[in-house]
Amino acid sequence: MSIMKKFVNFYLLIVVLFIIVGLSGFSSSKKENPEQAVEEIALENTPGYATMRAIEAMTKEQQLENAILDIQVIPKPNEEIVIVEMQSSEFMSLDTLLKDSYNMLIKISDVPQITEFTFIWQQPVNNKNHVALSMTFDRAGLDKIPTVAYSDLASIAKDFKQ
């Protein structure tokens, strides 16, 4: 009987070792790919990338039915120029576009490295997108945003086209 008991103990030991090796292999396979980590670090160190992610987060907070079509960040020494294209619904009025823009611009104006910001609103007409509103603000205009009403955005914009 003692030989049988030794065999069972030996067998259990081998099963436990297989389980431990299997679990450790499974958990190590979930770790990040080193190449992917290098890519992410490279992206985060790319000029303008942090601003692009911040702008994306700020605009997503305000969106209900609007979608981001494009975010461009043009990095320059000690400054960044940002262009954001948004998709509106075909039924949005100028007043609604200005309100939505203003709510996003309040947060965007707090980012000091942005020296110029352009909003371009696209609106579908006959299944094609057309620019419904375009506004460009320089740093002086961005600094004034918290002091004006949304209806006065045109007065502080460097460029305003509807």
Short mmCIF file of N, CA and C in Angstrom, two decimals:
data_model
loop_
_atom_site.label_atom_id
_atom_site.label_comp_id
_atom_site.label_asym_id
_atom_site.label_seq_id
_atom_site.Cartn_x
_atom_site.Cartn_y
_atom_site.Cartn_z
N MET A 1 0.81 -1.19 0.00
CA MET A 1 0.00 0.00 0.00
C MET A 1 0.85 1.26 0.00
N SER A 2 1.99 1.19 0.60
CA SER A 2 2.83 2.38 0.66
C SER A 2 3.38 2.74 -0.72
N ILE A 3 3.60 1.74 -1.60
CA ILE A 3 4.04 2.02 -2.96
C ILE A 3 2.93 2.75 -3.70
N MET A 4 1.71 2.34 -3.49
CA MET A 4 0.56 2.99 -4.13
C MET A 4 0.41 4.43 -3.63
N LYS A 5 0.63 4.64 -2.34
CA LYS A 5 0.52 5.98 -1.75
C LYS A 5 1.61 6.88 -2.32
N LYS A 6 2.82 6.36 -2.49
CA LYS A 6 3.92 7.13 -3.07
C LYS A 6 3.60 7.50 -4.52
N PHE A 7 3.06 6.55 -5.26
CA PHE A 7 2.70 6.80 -6.66
C PHE A 7 1.64 7.90 -6.75
N VAL A 8 0.61 7.86 -5.91
CA VAL A 8 -0.46 8.87 -5.91
C VAL A 8 0.13 10.24 -5.55
N ASN A 9 0.98 10.28 -4.54
CA ASN A 9 1.60 11.56 -4.15
C ASN A 9 2.46 12.11 -5.28
N PHE A 10 3.24 11.22 -5.93
CA PHE A 10 4.07 11.62 -7.05
C PHE A 10 3.20 12.14 -8.21
N TYR A 11 2.14 11.41 -8.49
CA TYR A 11 1.20 11.80 -9.55
C TYR A 11 0.57 13.17 -9.24
N LEU A 12 0.14 13.40 -8.02
CA LEU A 12 -0.45 14.68 -7.62
C LEU A 12 0.57 15.81 -7.74
N LEU A 13 1.81 15.55 -7.38
CA LEU A 13 2.86 16.54 -7.49
C LEU A 13 3.06 16.96 -8.95
N ILE A 14 3.07 15.98 -9.85
CA ILE A 14 3.23 16.28 -11.28
C ILE A 14 2.02 17.07 -11.80
N VAL A 15 0.82 16.72 -11.41
CA VAL A 15 -0.38 17.45 -11.84
C VAL A 15 -0.32 18.90 -11.35
N VAL A 16 0.07 19.12 -10.10
CA VAL A 16 0.18 20.47 -9.54
C VAL A 16 1.23 21.27 -10.30
N LEU A 17 2.37 20.65 -10.61
CA LEU A 17 3.41 21.34 -11.39
C LEU A 17 2.90 21.73 -12.78
N PHE A 18 2.18 20.83 -13.44
CA PHE A 18 1.60 21.16 -14.74
C PHE A 18 0.63 22.34 -14.63
N ILE A 19 -0.17 22.36 -13.60
CA ILE A 19 -1.13 23.46 -13.41
C ILE A 19 -0.38 24.77 -13.19
N ILE A 20 0.65 24.75 -12.36
CA ILE A 20 1.42 25.98 -12.08
C ILE A 20 2.10 26.48 -13.35
N VAL A 21 2.73 25.58 -14.09
CA VAL A 21 3.40 25.98 -15.34
C VAL A 21 2.37 26.52 -16.33
N GLY A 22 1.24 25.87 -16.42
CA GLY A 22 0.19 26.33 -17.34
C GLY A 22 -0.33 27.70 -16.97
N LEU A 23 -0.58 27.94 -15.70
CA LEU A 23 -1.07 29.25 -15.25
C LEU A 23 -0.04 30.34 -15.46
N SER A 24 1.23 30.04 -15.17
CA SER A 24 2.27 31.05 -15.37
C SER A 24 2.43 31.38 -16.85
N GLY A 25 2.33 30.38 -17.70
CA GLY A 25 2.40 30.62 -19.14
C GLY A 25 1.23 31.43 -19.64
N PHE A 26 0.05 31.16 -19.10
CA PHE A 26 -1.15 31.89 -19.48
C PHE A 26 -1.06 33.35 -19.04
N SER A 27 -0.60 33.60 -17.82
CA SER A 27 -0.51 34.97 -17.32
C SER A 27 0.59 35.74 -18.04
N SER A 28 1.67 35.10 -18.41
CA SER A 28 2.74 35.81 -19.12
C SER A 28 2.32 36.12 -20.55
N SER A 29 1.42 35.34 -21.13
CA SER A 29 0.97 35.62 -22.49
C SER A 29 0.07 36.84 -22.53
N LYS A 30 -0.49 37.25 -21.39
CA LYS A 30 -1.34 38.43 -21.34
C LYS A 30 -0.54 39.72 -21.23
N LYS A 31 0.75 39.63 -20.92
CA LYS A 31 1.59 40.82 -20.79
C LYS A 31 1.71 41.49 -22.13
N GLU A 32 2.01 42.83 -22.08
CA GLU A 32 2.11 43.59 -23.31
C GLU A 32 3.25 43.12 -24.19
N ASN A 33 3.03 43.23 -25.44
CA ASN A 33 4.06 42.97 -26.42
C ASN A 33 5.08 44.10 -26.31
N PRO A 34 6.38 43.80 -26.18
CA PRO A 34 7.38 44.87 -26.04
C PRO A 34 7.36 45.84 -27.21
N GLU A 35 7.09 45.35 -28.43
CA GLU A 35 7.02 46.23 -29.59
C GLU A 35 5.85 47.21 -29.46
N GLN A 36 4.73 46.74 -28.91
CA GLN A 36 3.57 47.60 -28.72
C GLN A 36 3.88 48.67 -27.69
N ALA A 37 4.60 48.34 -26.63
CA ALA A 37 4.97 49.32 -25.62
C ALA A 37 5.88 50.38 -26.22
N VAL A 38 6.81 49.99 -27.07
CA VAL A 38 7.71 50.95 -27.73
C VAL A 38 6.91 51.88 -28.63
N GLU A 39 5.94 51.33 -29.36
CA GLU A 39 5.07 52.15 -30.22
C GLU A 39 4.31 53.18 -29.41
N GLU A 40 3.75 52.77 -28.27
CA GLU A 40 2.98 53.68 -27.43
C GLU A 40 3.86 54.78 -26.87
N ILE A 41 5.08 54.44 -26.46
CA ILE A 41 6.02 55.45 -25.95
C ILE A 41 6.39 56.42 -27.06
N ALA A 42 6.62 55.90 -28.25
CA ALA A 42 6.95 56.77 -29.39
C ALA A 42 5.81 57.72 -29.71
N LEU A 43 4.57 57.21 -29.68
CA LEU A 43 3.41 58.07 -29.93
C LEU A 43 3.30 59.17 -28.89
N GLU A 44 3.46 58.80 -27.62
CA GLU A 44 3.34 59.79 -26.56
C GLU A 44 4.42 60.86 -26.63
N ASN A 45 5.56 60.53 -27.22
CA ASN A 45 6.64 61.50 -27.36
C ASN A 45 6.57 62.28 -28.67
N THR A 46 5.60 61.96 -29.50
CA THR A 46 5.43 62.67 -30.76
C THR A 46 4.89 64.07 -30.48
N PRO A 47 5.52 65.11 -31.04
CA PRO A 47 5.03 66.47 -30.80
C PRO A 47 3.56 66.62 -31.22
N GLY A 48 2.76 67.19 -30.35
CA GLY A 48 1.35 67.43 -30.63
C GLY A 48 0.42 66.31 -30.24
N TYR A 49 0.96 65.11 -29.96
CA TYR A 49 0.12 63.96 -29.65
C TYR A 49 -0.67 64.18 -28.35
N ALA A 50 -0.02 64.70 -27.32
CA ALA A 50 -0.71 64.94 -26.04
C ALA A 50 -1.84 65.95 -26.23
N THR A 51 -1.59 66.98 -27.01
CA THR A 51 -2.64 67.98 -27.28
C THR A 51 -3.78 67.35 -28.05
N MET A 52 -3.47 66.51 -29.03
CA MET A 52 -4.52 65.86 -29.81
C MET A 52 -5.41 65.00 -28.91
N ARG A 53 -4.80 64.24 -28.02
CA ARG A 53 -5.58 63.40 -27.09
C ARG A 53 -6.41 64.26 -26.15
N ALA A 54 -5.85 65.39 -25.68
CA ALA A 54 -6.59 66.29 -24.78
C ALA A 54 -7.78 66.91 -25.51
N ILE A 55 -7.58 67.35 -26.74
CA ILE A 55 -8.66 67.94 -27.53
C ILE A 55 -9.74 66.90 -27.78
N GLU A 56 -9.33 65.69 -28.10
CA GLU A 56 -10.30 64.61 -28.33
C GLU A 56 -11.15 64.39 -27.08
N ALA A 57 -10.53 64.36 -25.93
CA ALA A 57 -11.27 64.15 -24.68
C ALA A 57 -12.21 65.32 -24.40
N MET A 58 -11.75 66.54 -24.63
CA MET A 58 -12.58 67.72 -24.38
C MET A 58 -13.79 67.77 -25.31
N THR A 59 -13.59 67.43 -26.57
CA THR A 59 -14.71 67.50 -27.51
C THR A 59 -15.68 66.34 -27.30
N LYS A 60 -15.17 65.18 -26.89
CA LYS A 60 -16.07 64.04 -26.64
C LYS A 60 -17.00 64.30 -25.47
N GLU A 61 -16.56 65.07 -24.48
CA GLU A 61 -17.41 65.38 -23.33
C GLU A 61 -18.64 66.17 -23.76
N GLN A 62 -18.50 67.01 -24.78
CA GLN A 62 -19.59 67.89 -25.19
C GLN A 62 -20.48 67.30 -26.28
N GLN A 63 -20.02 66.23 -26.90
CA GLN A 63 -20.77 65.68 -28.03
C GLN A 63 -21.99 64.90 -27.58
N LEU A 64 -23.02 65.08 -28.30
CA LEU A 64 -24.18 64.22 -28.16
C LEU A 64 -24.35 63.47 -29.47
N GLU A 65 -24.64 64.24 -30.50
CA GLU A 65 -24.81 63.62 -31.80
C GLU A 65 -23.70 64.02 -32.77
N ASN A 66 -22.81 64.90 -32.32
CA ASN A 66 -21.72 65.36 -33.18
C ASN A 66 -20.56 64.38 -33.12
N ALA A 67 -19.87 64.26 -34.23
CA ALA A 67 -18.73 63.35 -34.30
C ALA A 67 -17.49 64.11 -34.74
N ILE A 68 -16.36 63.69 -34.22
CA ILE A 68 -15.09 64.27 -34.64
C ILE A 68 -14.72 63.65 -35.98
N LEU A 69 -14.51 64.49 -36.97
CA LEU A 69 -14.07 64.00 -38.27
C LEU A 69 -12.55 63.97 -38.36
N ASP A 70 -11.91 65.00 -37.78
CA ASP A 70 -10.46 65.10 -37.88
C ASP A 70 -9.94 66.05 -36.81
N ILE A 71 -8.77 65.72 -36.27
CA ILE A 71 -8.05 66.61 -35.37
C ILE A 71 -6.64 66.71 -35.91
N GLN A 72 -6.20 67.92 -36.20
CA GLN A 72 -4.84 68.14 -36.66
C GLN A 72 -4.13 69.04 -35.65
N VAL A 73 -2.94 68.66 -35.28
CA VAL A 73 -2.11 69.49 -34.40
C VAL A 73 -0.82 69.76 -35.15
N ILE A 74 -0.52 71.03 -35.35
CA ILE A 74 0.71 71.42 -36.01
C ILE A 74 1.65 71.97 -34.93
N PRO A 75 2.62 71.16 -34.50
CA PRO A 75 3.51 71.61 -33.44
C PRO A 75 4.60 72.53 -33.98
N LYS A 76 4.87 73.58 -33.25
CA LYS A 76 5.96 74.51 -33.53
C LYS A 76 6.67 74.72 -32.20
N PRO A 77 7.84 75.29 -32.21
CA PRO A 77 8.52 75.52 -30.93
C PRO A 77 7.66 76.38 -30.00
N ASN A 78 7.34 75.86 -28.84
CA ASN A 78 6.58 76.55 -27.79
C ASN A 78 5.15 76.92 -28.17
N GLU A 79 4.61 76.33 -29.22
CA GLU A 79 3.22 76.61 -29.59
C GLU A 79 2.67 75.49 -30.45
N GLU A 80 1.34 75.44 -30.52
CA GLU A 80 0.67 74.45 -31.37
C GLU A 80 -0.54 75.09 -32.03
N ILE A 81 -0.73 74.73 -33.28
CA ILE A 81 -1.89 75.18 -34.04
C ILE A 81 -2.79 73.96 -34.18
N VAL A 82 -4.07 74.12 -33.82
CA VAL A 82 -5.00 72.99 -33.80
C VAL A 82 -6.17 73.28 -34.74
N ILE A 83 -6.53 72.25 -35.52
CA ILE A 83 -7.69 72.32 -36.41
C ILE A 83 -8.57 71.11 -36.09
N VAL A 84 -9.83 71.39 -35.76
CA VAL A 84 -10.77 70.31 -35.43
C VAL A 84 -11.95 70.40 -36.39
N GLU A 85 -12.24 69.28 -37.06
CA GLU A 85 -13.41 69.20 -37.94
C GLU A 85 -14.44 68.33 -37.26
N MET A 86 -15.64 68.86 -37.16
CA MET A 86 -16.74 68.16 -36.50
C MET A 86 -17.87 67.94 -37.50
N GLN A 87 -18.59 66.85 -37.31
CA GLN A 87 -19.77 66.54 -38.13
C GLN A 87 -21.00 66.90 -37.32
N SER A 88 -21.84 67.74 -37.88
CA SER A 88 -23.10 68.06 -37.21
C SER A 88 -24.23 67.35 -37.94
N SER A 89 -25.39 67.37 -37.33
CA SER A 89 -26.55 66.81 -38.03
C SER A 89 -27.04 67.86 -39.03
N GLU A 90 -27.84 67.42 -39.96
CA GLU A 90 -28.30 68.35 -40.99
C GLU A 90 -29.30 69.37 -40.47
N PHE A 91 -29.81 69.16 -39.26
CA PHE A 91 -30.83 70.05 -38.74
C PHE A 91 -30.31 71.06 -37.72
N MET A 92 -29.00 71.08 -37.49
CA MET A 92 -28.44 71.99 -36.49
C MET A 92 -28.39 73.41 -37.04
N SER A 93 -28.84 74.34 -36.22
CA SER A 93 -28.83 75.75 -36.61
C SER A 93 -27.48 76.38 -36.26
N LEU A 94 -27.25 77.58 -36.75
CA LEU A 94 -26.04 78.32 -36.42
C LEU A 94 -25.95 78.54 -34.92
N ASP A 95 -27.07 78.83 -34.30
CA ASP A 95 -27.10 79.06 -32.85
C ASP A 95 -26.63 77.81 -32.09
N THR A 96 -27.08 76.64 -32.51
CA THR A 96 -26.68 75.39 -31.87
C THR A 96 -25.20 75.11 -32.09
N LEU A 97 -24.71 75.35 -33.31
CA LEU A 97 -23.29 75.16 -33.59
C LEU A 97 -22.43 76.07 -32.72
N LEU A 98 -22.88 77.31 -32.56
CA LEU A 98 -22.13 78.26 -31.72
C LEU A 98 -22.14 77.82 -30.26
N LYS A 99 -23.27 77.36 -29.78
CA LYS A 99 -23.34 76.88 -28.39
C LYS A 99 -22.42 75.68 -28.17
N ASP A 100 -22.49 74.71 -29.07
CA ASP A 100 -21.63 73.53 -28.96
C ASP A 100 -20.15 73.92 -29.04
N SER A 101 -19.83 74.82 -29.95
CA SER A 101 -18.45 75.29 -30.08
C SER A 101 -17.99 75.99 -28.82
N TYR A 102 -18.83 76.84 -28.30
CA TYR A 102 -18.48 77.62 -27.11
C TYR A 102 -18.19 76.70 -25.92
N ASN A 103 -19.04 75.71 -25.73
CA ASN A 103 -18.83 74.78 -24.61
C ASN A 103 -17.49 74.06 -24.71
N MET A 104 -17.08 73.72 -25.92
CA MET A 104 -15.79 73.07 -26.10
C MET A 104 -14.65 74.08 -26.00
N LEU A 105 -14.86 75.28 -26.55
CA LEU A 105 -13.82 76.30 -26.54
C LEU A 105 -13.46 76.77 -25.13
N ILE A 106 -14.43 76.74 -24.23
CA ILE A 106 -14.15 77.12 -22.83
C ILE A 106 -13.01 76.26 -22.29
N LYS A 107 -13.08 74.96 -22.51
CA LYS A 107 -12.04 74.04 -22.02
C LYS A 107 -10.77 74.15 -22.84
N ILE A 108 -10.91 74.29 -24.14
CA ILE A 108 -9.75 74.36 -25.02
C ILE A 108 -8.94 75.62 -24.75
N SER A 109 -9.60 76.70 -24.37
CA SER A 109 -8.89 77.95 -24.09
C SER A 109 -7.95 77.84 -22.90
N ASP A 110 -8.13 76.81 -22.06
CA ASP A 110 -7.25 76.60 -20.91
C ASP A 110 -5.93 75.93 -21.26
N VAL A 111 -5.77 75.50 -22.49
CA VAL A 111 -4.53 74.83 -22.90
C VAL A 111 -3.57 75.91 -23.44
N PRO A 112 -2.55 76.28 -22.64
CA PRO A 112 -1.72 77.44 -22.99
C PRO A 112 -0.86 77.27 -24.25
N GLN A 113 -0.48 76.06 -24.60
CA GLN A 113 0.39 75.90 -25.77
C GLN A 113 -0.35 76.07 -27.09
N ILE A 114 -1.69 76.08 -27.05
CA ILE A 114 -2.45 76.30 -28.29
C ILE A 114 -2.46 77.80 -28.57
N THR A 115 -1.83 78.17 -29.68
CA THR A 115 -1.76 79.58 -30.05
C THR A 115 -2.77 79.94 -31.14
N GLU A 116 -3.29 78.91 -31.81
CA GLU A 116 -4.33 79.15 -32.82
C GLU A 116 -5.22 77.92 -32.86
N PHE A 117 -6.52 78.15 -32.88
CA PHE A 117 -7.48 77.05 -32.88
C PHE A 117 -8.55 77.31 -33.93
N THR A 118 -8.81 76.31 -34.76
CA THR A 118 -9.83 76.43 -35.80
C THR A 118 -10.86 75.33 -35.62
N PHE A 119 -12.12 75.75 -35.61
CA PHE A 119 -13.26 74.81 -35.60
C PHE A 119 -13.85 74.83 -37.00
N ILE A 120 -14.05 73.66 -37.57
CA ILE A 120 -14.74 73.55 -38.85
C ILE A 120 -15.90 72.58 -38.64
N TRP A 121 -17.10 73.08 -38.85
CA TRP A 121 -18.30 72.24 -38.71
C TRP A 121 -18.77 71.83 -40.10
N GLN A 122 -18.86 70.52 -40.33
CA GLN A 122 -19.37 69.97 -41.57
C GLN A 122 -20.84 69.59 -41.35
N GLN A 123 -21.64 69.85 -42.36
CA GLN A 123 -23.06 69.52 -42.28
C GLN A 123 -23.47 68.80 -43.57
N PRO A 124 -24.20 67.68 -43.45
CA PRO A 124 -24.59 66.96 -44.67
C PRO A 124 -25.72 67.68 -45.41
N VAL A 125 -25.51 67.85 -46.70
CA VAL A 125 -26.55 68.41 -47.58
C VAL A 125 -26.55 67.53 -48.83
N ASN A 126 -27.69 66.91 -49.10
CA ASN A 126 -27.82 65.99 -50.24
C ASN A 126 -26.72 64.92 -50.21
N ASN A 127 -26.52 64.32 -49.04
CA ASN A 127 -25.56 63.23 -48.85
C ASN A 127 -24.08 63.63 -49.06
N LYS A 128 -23.79 64.92 -49.05
CA LYS A 128 -22.41 65.40 -49.15
C LYS A 128 -22.18 66.37 -48.00
N ASN A 129 -20.98 66.32 -47.44
CA ASN A 129 -20.63 67.26 -46.38
C ASN A 129 -20.23 68.61 -46.96
N HIS A 130 -20.74 69.66 -46.34
CA HIS A 130 -20.38 71.03 -46.70
C HIS A 130 -20.03 71.76 -45.42
N VAL A 131 -19.11 72.72 -45.52
CA VAL A 131 -18.72 73.49 -44.36
C VAL A 131 -19.87 74.42 -44.00
N ALA A 132 -20.40 74.24 -42.80
CA ALA A 132 -21.49 75.08 -42.32
C ALA A 132 -20.95 76.27 -41.53
N LEU A 133 -19.83 76.05 -40.84
CA LEU A 133 -19.26 77.10 -40.00
C LEU A 133 -17.77 76.83 -39.83
N SER A 134 -16.99 77.89 -39.95
CA SER A 134 -15.55 77.81 -39.72
C SER A 134 -15.14 79.02 -38.87
N MET A 135 -14.44 78.74 -37.79
CA MET A 135 -13.99 79.82 -36.89
C MET A 135 -12.53 79.57 -36.52
N THR A 136 -11.72 80.61 -36.57
CA THR A 136 -10.33 80.51 -36.15
C THR A 136 -10.09 81.56 -35.08
N PHE A 137 -9.44 81.11 -34.00
CA PHE A 137 -9.13 81.99 -32.88
C PHE A 137 -7.63 81.99 -32.65
N ASP A 138 -7.04 83.17 -32.49
CA ASP A 138 -5.65 83.24 -32.08
C ASP A 138 -5.61 83.19 -30.55
N ARG A 139 -4.43 83.26 -29.95
CA ARG A 139 -4.32 83.13 -28.49
C ARG A 139 -5.10 84.24 -27.78
N ALA A 140 -5.07 85.46 -28.32
CA ALA A 140 -5.80 86.57 -27.70
C ALA A 140 -7.30 86.28 -27.71
N GLY A 141 -7.81 85.74 -28.81
CA GLY A 141 -9.23 85.39 -28.89
C GLY A 141 -9.59 84.26 -27.94
N LEU A 142 -8.71 83.25 -27.84
CA LEU A 142 -8.96 82.14 -26.91
C LEU A 142 -9.01 82.63 -25.47
N ASP A 143 -8.15 83.58 -25.14
CA ASP A 143 -8.14 84.13 -23.78
C ASP A 143 -9.42 84.91 -23.46
N LYS A 144 -10.08 85.44 -24.48
CA LYS A 144 -11.32 86.22 -24.27
C LYS A 144 -12.57 85.34 -24.18
N ILE A 145 -12.48 84.10 -24.59
CA ILE A 145 -13.66 83.23 -24.66
C ILE A 145 -14.45 83.19 -23.35
N PRO A 146 -13.80 83.02 -22.20
CA PRO A 146 -14.59 82.95 -20.96
C PRO A 146 -15.32 84.26 -20.61
N THR A 147 -14.95 85.35 -21.26
CA THR A 147 -15.54 86.65 -20.93
C THR A 147 -16.66 87.07 -21.87
N VAL A 148 -16.91 86.27 -22.92
CA VAL A 148 -17.96 86.62 -23.87
C VAL A 148 -19.04 85.55 -23.89
N ALA A 149 -20.17 85.90 -24.45
CA ALA A 149 -21.26 84.93 -24.64
C ALA A 149 -21.02 84.16 -25.93
N TYR A 150 -21.65 82.99 -26.05
CA TYR A 150 -21.46 82.18 -27.25
C TYR A 150 -21.88 82.93 -28.51
N SER A 151 -22.85 83.80 -28.39
CA SER A 151 -23.34 84.55 -29.56
C SER A 151 -22.33 85.60 -30.04
N ASP A 152 -21.31 85.89 -29.23
CA ASP A 152 -20.30 86.89 -29.59
C ASP A 152 -19.00 86.27 -30.09
N LEU A 153 -18.99 84.97 -30.36
CA LEU A 153 -17.76 84.33 -30.81
C LEU A 153 -17.22 84.96 -32.09
N ALA A 154 -18.10 85.39 -32.98
CA ALA A 154 -17.66 86.00 -34.23
C ALA A 154 -16.85 87.27 -33.99
N SER A 155 -17.18 87.99 -32.92
CA SER A 155 -16.49 89.25 -32.65
C SER A 155 -15.06 89.06 -32.15
N ILE A 156 -14.73 87.91 -31.60
CA ILE A 156 -13.37 87.68 -31.11
C ILE A 156 -12.57 86.72 -32.00
N ALA A 157 -13.24 86.18 -33.02
CA ALA A 157 -12.56 85.24 -33.93
C ALA A 157 -11.65 85.99 -34.88
N LYS A 158 -10.52 85.39 -35.16
CA LYS A 158 -9.59 85.92 -36.15
C LYS A 158 -10.21 85.78 -37.55
N ASP A 159 -10.94 84.68 -37.75
CA ASP A 159 -11.61 84.40 -39.01
C ASP A 159 -12.93 83.70 -38.69
N PHE A 160 -14.01 84.12 -39.32
CA PHE A 160 -15.34 83.56 -39.06
C PHE A 160 -16.10 83.49 -40.37
N LYS A 161 -16.45 82.25 -40.79
CA LYS A 161 -17.20 82.07 -42.04
C LYS A 161 -18.35 81.11 -41.79
N GLN A 162 -19.51 81.46 -42.33
CA GLN A 162 -20.64 80.54 -42.25
C GLN A 162 -21.25 80.36 -43.62
#
